[in-house]
mmCIF file with all atom_site columns, C-alpha atoms in Angstrom:
data_model
loop_
_atom_site.group_PDB
_atom_site.id
_atom_site.type_symbol
_atom_site.label_atom_id
_atom_site.label_alt_id
_atom_site.label_comp_id
_atom_site.label_asym_id
_atom_site.label_entity_id
_atom_site.label_seq_id
_atom_site.pdbx_PDB_ins_code
_atom_site.Cartn_x
_atom_site.Cartn_y
_atom_site.Cartn_z
_atom_site.occupancy
_atom_site.B_iso_or_equiv
_atom_site.pdbx_formal_charge
_atom_site.auth_seq_id
_atom_site.auth_comp_id
_atom_site.auth_asym_id
_atom_site.auth_atom_id
_atom_site.pdbx_PDB_model_num
ATOM 1  C CA . MET Z 1 1  ? 8.144   -22.560 -52.592 1.00 60.00 ? 651 MET Z CA 1
ATOM 2  C CA . TYR Z 1 2  ? 5.101   -23.979 -50.795 1.00 62.00 ? 652 TYR Z CA 1
ATOM 3  C CA . THR Z 1 3  ? 2.792   -25.946 -52.981 1.00 71.00 ? 653 THR Z CA 1
ATOM 4  C CA . SER Z 1 4  ? 0.062   -26.564 -50.398 1.00 69.00 ? 654 SER Z CA 1
ATOM 5  C CA . ALA Z 1 5  ? -1.289  -25.130 -47.179 1.00 63.00 ? 655 ALA Z CA 1
ATOM 6  C CA . PRO Z 1 6  ? 0.383   -26.356 -43.996 1.00 65.00 ? 656 PRO Z CA 1
ATOM 7  C CA . GLY Z 1 7  ? -1.362  -29.332 -42.518 1.00 65.00 ? 657 GLY Z CA 1
ATOM 8  C CA . GLY Z 1 8  ? -2.530  -29.786 -38.963 1.00 66.00 ? 658 GLY Z CA 1
ATOM 9  C CA . ASP Z 1 9  ? -5.635  -29.814 -36.873 1.00 72.00 ? 659 ASP Z CA 1
ATOM 10 C CA . PRO Z 1 10 ? -7.434  -26.441 -36.913 1.00 69.00 ? 660 PRO Z CA 1
ATOM 11 C CA . GLY Z 1 11 ? -8.824  -27.107 -33.430 1.00 70.00 ? 661 GLY Z CA 1
ATOM 12 C CA . SER Z 1 12 ? -5.320  -27.447 -32.053 1.00 78.00 ? 662 SER Z CA 1
ATOM 13 C CA . SER Z 1 13 ? -4.306  -24.127 -33.610 1.00 81.00 ? 663 SER Z CA 1
ATOM 14 C CA . LEU Z 1 14 ? -7.369  -22.450 -32.147 1.00 83.00 ? 664 LEU Z CA 1
ATOM 15 C CA . MET Z 1 15 ? -6.619  -23.883 -28.697 1.00 86.00 ? 665 MET Z CA 1
ATOM 16 C CA . GLY Z 1 16 ? -3.030  -22.658 -28.916 1.00 85.00 ? 666 GLY Z CA 1
ATOM 17 C CA . MET Z 1 17 ? -4.180  -19.151 -29.822 1.00 89.00 ? 667 MET Z CA 1
ATOM 18 C CA . LEU Z 1 18 ? -6.661  -19.130 -26.947 1.00 90.00 ? 668 LEU Z CA 1
ATOM 19 C CA . MET Z 1 19 ? -4.006  -20.246 -24.470 1.00 91.00 ? 669 MET Z CA 1
ATOM 20 C CA . ALA Z 1 20 ? -1.526  -17.654 -25.733 1.00 92.00 ? 670 ALA Z CA 1
ATOM 21 C CA . GLY Z 1 21 ? -4.186  -14.934 -25.591 1.00 93.00 ? 671 GLY Z CA 1
ATOM 22 C CA . SER Z 1 22 ? -5.165  -15.948 -22.071 1.00 94.00 ? 672 SER Z CA 1
ATOM 23 C CA . ALA Z 1 23 ? -1.539  -15.858 -20.931 1.00 94.00 ? 673 ALA Z CA 1
ATOM 24 C CA . ILE Z 1 24 ? -1.051  -12.383 -22.406 1.00 95.00 ? 674 ILE Z CA 1
ATOM 25 C CA . TYR Z 1 25 ? -4.317  -11.180 -20.852 1.00 96.00 ? 675 TYR Z CA 1
ATOM 26 C CA . LEU Z 1 26 ? -3.322  -12.522 -17.410 1.00 96.00 ? 676 LEU Z CA 1
ATOM 27 C CA . PHE Z 1 27 ? 0.074   -10.853 -17.714 1.00 96.00 ? 677 PHE Z CA 1
ATOM 28 C CA . PHE Z 1 28 ? -1.558  -7.481  -18.354 1.00 96.00 ? 678 PHE Z CA 1
ATOM 29 C CA . VAL Z 1 29 ? -4.035  -7.979  -15.503 1.00 96.00 ? 679 VAL Z CA 1
ATOM 30 C CA . PHE Z 1 30 ? -1.287  -8.875  -13.012 1.00 97.00 ? 680 PHE Z CA 1
ATOM 31 C CA . ALA Z 1 31 ? 0.916   -6.036  -14.252 1.00 97.00 ? 681 ALA Z CA 1
ATOM 32 C CA . SER Z 1 32 ? -1.959  -3.556  -13.864 1.00 97.00 ? 682 SER Z CA 1
ATOM 33 C CA . VAL Z 1 33 ? -2.759  -4.777  -10.342 1.00 96.00 ? 683 VAL Z CA 1
ATOM 34 C CA . PHE Z 1 34 ? 0.924   -4.643  -9.340  1.00 96.00 ? 684 PHE Z CA 1
ATOM 35 C CA . ILE Z 1 35 ? 1.344   -1.106  -10.703 1.00 96.00 ? 685 ILE Z CA 1
ATOM 36 C CA . GLY Z 1 36 ? -1.853  0.008   -8.945  1.00 94.00 ? 686 GLY Z CA 1
ATOM 37 C CA . TYR Z 1 37 ? -0.743  -1.388  -5.601  1.00 95.00 ? 687 TYR Z CA 1
ATOM 38 C CA . TYR Z 1 38 ? 2.716   0.112   -6.018  1.00 95.00 ? 688 TYR Z CA 1
ATOM 39 C CA . ILE Z 1 39 ? 1.248   3.562   -6.654  1.00 94.00 ? 689 ILE Z CA 1
ATOM 40 C CA . LEU Z 1 40 ? -1.056  3.143   -3.640  1.00 92.00 ? 690 LEU Z CA 1
ATOM 41 C CA . TYR Z 1 41 ? 1.940   2.107   -1.512  1.00 92.00 ? 691 TYR Z CA 1
ATOM 42 C CA . ARG Z 1 42 ? 3.948   5.160   -2.572  1.00 92.00 ? 692 ARG Z CA 1
ATOM 43 C CA . VAL Z 1 43 ? 1.027   7.537   -1.907  1.00 91.00 ? 693 VAL Z CA 1
ATOM 44 C CA . THR Z 1 44 ? 0.391   5.983   1.517   1.00 91.00 ? 694 THR Z CA 1
ATOM 45 C CA . LYS Z 1 45 ? 4.086   6.095   2.402   1.00 89.00 ? 695 LYS Z CA 1
ATOM 46 C CA . ALA Z 1 46 ? 4.284   9.777   1.445   1.00 88.00 ? 696 ALA Z CA 1
ATOM 47 C CA . ALA Z 1 47 ? 1.125   10.567  3.428   1.00 87.00 ? 697 ALA Z CA 1
ATOM 48 C CA . VAL Z 1 48 ? 2.463   8.839   6.540   1.00 87.00 ? 698 VAL Z CA 1
ATOM 49 C CA . ARG Z 1 49 ? 5.803   10.622  6.170   1.00 84.00 ? 699 ARG Z CA 1
ATOM 50 C CA . ASP Z 1 50 ? 4.042   13.972  5.793   1.00 83.00 ? 700 ASP Z CA 1
ATOM 51 C CA . GLY Z 1 51 ? 1.834   13.191  8.800   1.00 81.00 ? 701 GLY Z CA 1
ATOM 52 C CA . VAL Z 1 52 ? 4.838   12.368  10.976  1.00 79.00 ? 702 VAL Z CA 1
ATOM 53 C CA . MET Z 1 53 ? 6.606   15.524  9.841   1.00 77.00 ? 703 MET Z CA 1
ATOM 54 C CA . GLU Z 1 54 ? 3.470   17.566  10.603  1.00 79.00 ? 704 GLU Z CA 1
ATOM 55 C CA . ALA Z 1 55 ? 3.190   16.007  14.069  1.00 76.00 ? 705 ALA Z CA 1
ATOM 56 C CA . MET Z 1 56 ? 6.854   16.752  14.761  1.00 72.00 ? 706 MET Z CA 1
ATOM 57 C CA . ARG Z 1 57 ? 6.384   20.339  13.626  1.00 73.00 ? 707 ARG Z CA 1
ATOM 58 C CA . LYS Z 1 58 ? 3.296   20.827  15.816  1.00 74.00 ? 708 LYS Z CA 1
ATOM 59 C CA . SER Z 1 59 ? 4.881   19.216  18.859  1.00 71.00 ? 709 SER Z CA 1
ATOM 60 C CA . GLY Z 1 60 ? 8.171   21.086  18.591  1.00 65.00 ? 710 GLY Z CA 1
ATOM 61 C CA . GLY Z 1 61 ? 10.259  18.352  16.991  1.00 61.00 ? 711 GLY Z CA 1
ATOM 62 C CA . VAL Z 1 62 ? 11.999  15.355  18.478  1.00 59.00 ? 712 VAL Z CA 1
ATOM 63 C CA . ALA Z 1 63 ? 13.575  17.506  21.187  1.00 56.00 ? 713 ALA Z CA 1
ATOM 64 C CA . SER Z 1 64 ? 10.152  17.942  22.751  1.00 52.00 ? 714 SER Z CA 1
ATOM 65 C CA . PRO Z 1 65 ? 9.721   15.559  25.702  1.00 52.00 ? 715 PRO Z CA 1
ATOM 66 C CA . GLY Z 1 66 ? 6.021   15.119  24.920  1.00 50.00 ? 716 GLY Z CA 1
ATOM 67 C CA . PHE Z 1 67 ? 6.841   13.752  21.496  1.00 49.00 ? 717 PHE Z CA 1
ATOM 68 C CA . ILE Z 1 68 ? 9.483   11.354  22.788  1.00 51.00 ? 718 ILE Z CA 1
ATOM 69 C CA . GLN Z 1 69 ? 7.258   9.995   25.550  1.00 52.00 ? 719 GLN Z CA 1
ATOM 70 C CA . GLY Z 1 70 ? 4.211   9.986   23.346  1.00 56.00 ? 720 GLY Z CA 1
ATOM 71 C CA . TYR Z 1 71 ? 0.621   10.470  24.334  1.00 57.00 ? 721 TYR Z CA 1
ATOM 72 C CA . PRO Z 1 72 ? -0.754  9.826   26.866  1.00 54.00 ? 722 PRO Z CA 1
ATOM 73 C CA . PRO Z 1 73 ? 2.104   10.645  29.237  1.00 56.00 ? 723 PRO Z CA 1
ATOM 74 C CA . ALA Z 1 74 ? 3.599   7.738   31.166  1.00 56.00 ? 724 ALA Z CA 1
ATOM 75 C CA . GLN Z 1 75 ? 1.762   6.803   34.358  1.00 56.00 ? 725 GLN Z CA 1
ATOM 76 C CA . ALA Z 1 76 ? 2.653   4.473   37.203  1.00 61.00 ? 726 ALA Z CA 1
ATOM 77 C CA . TYR Z 1 77 ? -0.310  2.165   36.514  1.00 66.00 ? 727 TYR Z CA 1
ATOM 78 C CA . GLY Z 1 78 ? -3.807  2.008   35.103  1.00 65.00 ? 728 GLY Z CA 1
ATOM 79 C CA . ALA Z 1 79 ? -5.513  3.582   32.164  1.00 69.00 ? 729 ALA Z CA 1
ATOM 80 C CA . PRO Z 1 80 ? -5.072  7.252   31.276  1.00 67.00 ? 730 PRO Z CA 1
ATOM 81 C CA . VAL Z 1 81 ? -7.067  9.646   33.412  1.00 68.00 ? 731 VAL Z CA 1
ATOM 82 C CA . ALA Z 1 82 ? -10.199 10.979  31.740  1.00 71.00 ? 732 ALA Z CA 1
ATOM 83 C CA . PRO Z 1 83 ? -9.895  14.695  30.853  1.00 71.00 ? 733 PRO Z CA 1
ATOM 84 C CA . HIS Z 1 84 ? -13.021 15.669  32.848  1.00 71.00 ? 734 HIS Z CA 1
ATOM 85 C CA . ALA Z 1 85 ? -11.750 13.830  35.964  1.00 60.00 ? 735 ALA Z CA 1
ATOM 86 C CA . GLU Z 1 86 ? -8.296  15.436  36.126  1.00 56.00 ? 736 GLU Z CA 1
ATOM 87 C CA . GLY Z 1 87 ? -9.474  18.501  38.003  1.00 57.00 ? 737 GLY Z CA 1
ATOM 88 C CA . SER Z 1 88 ? -11.829 16.764  40.427  1.00 53.00 ? 738 SER Z CA 1
ATOM 89 C CA . ASP Z 1 89 ? -10.729 15.747  43.915  1.00 54.00 ? 739 ASP Z CA 1
ATOM 90 C CA . GLY Z 1 90 ? -12.963 12.813  44.386  1.00 49.00 ? 740 GLY Z CA 1
#
């Protein structure tokens, strides 16, 4: 059917192959980075969820007033009182 080799510039074919290869390579790099960050996001989300559940369990759940108010407890003004200064009178 074909009597001769297809014509064309070999440099143009080489450039096309390099561009196609680069595009495929970049796709795999971006896909790998996206999958890695997604896995990291899921692991971090699970760790935070487990940490919150652990804190709720240790503090007695959401019904505990200390958990609702948070730490340190609410004060009228100023910074939290230092633990060593709570018992002193002056």
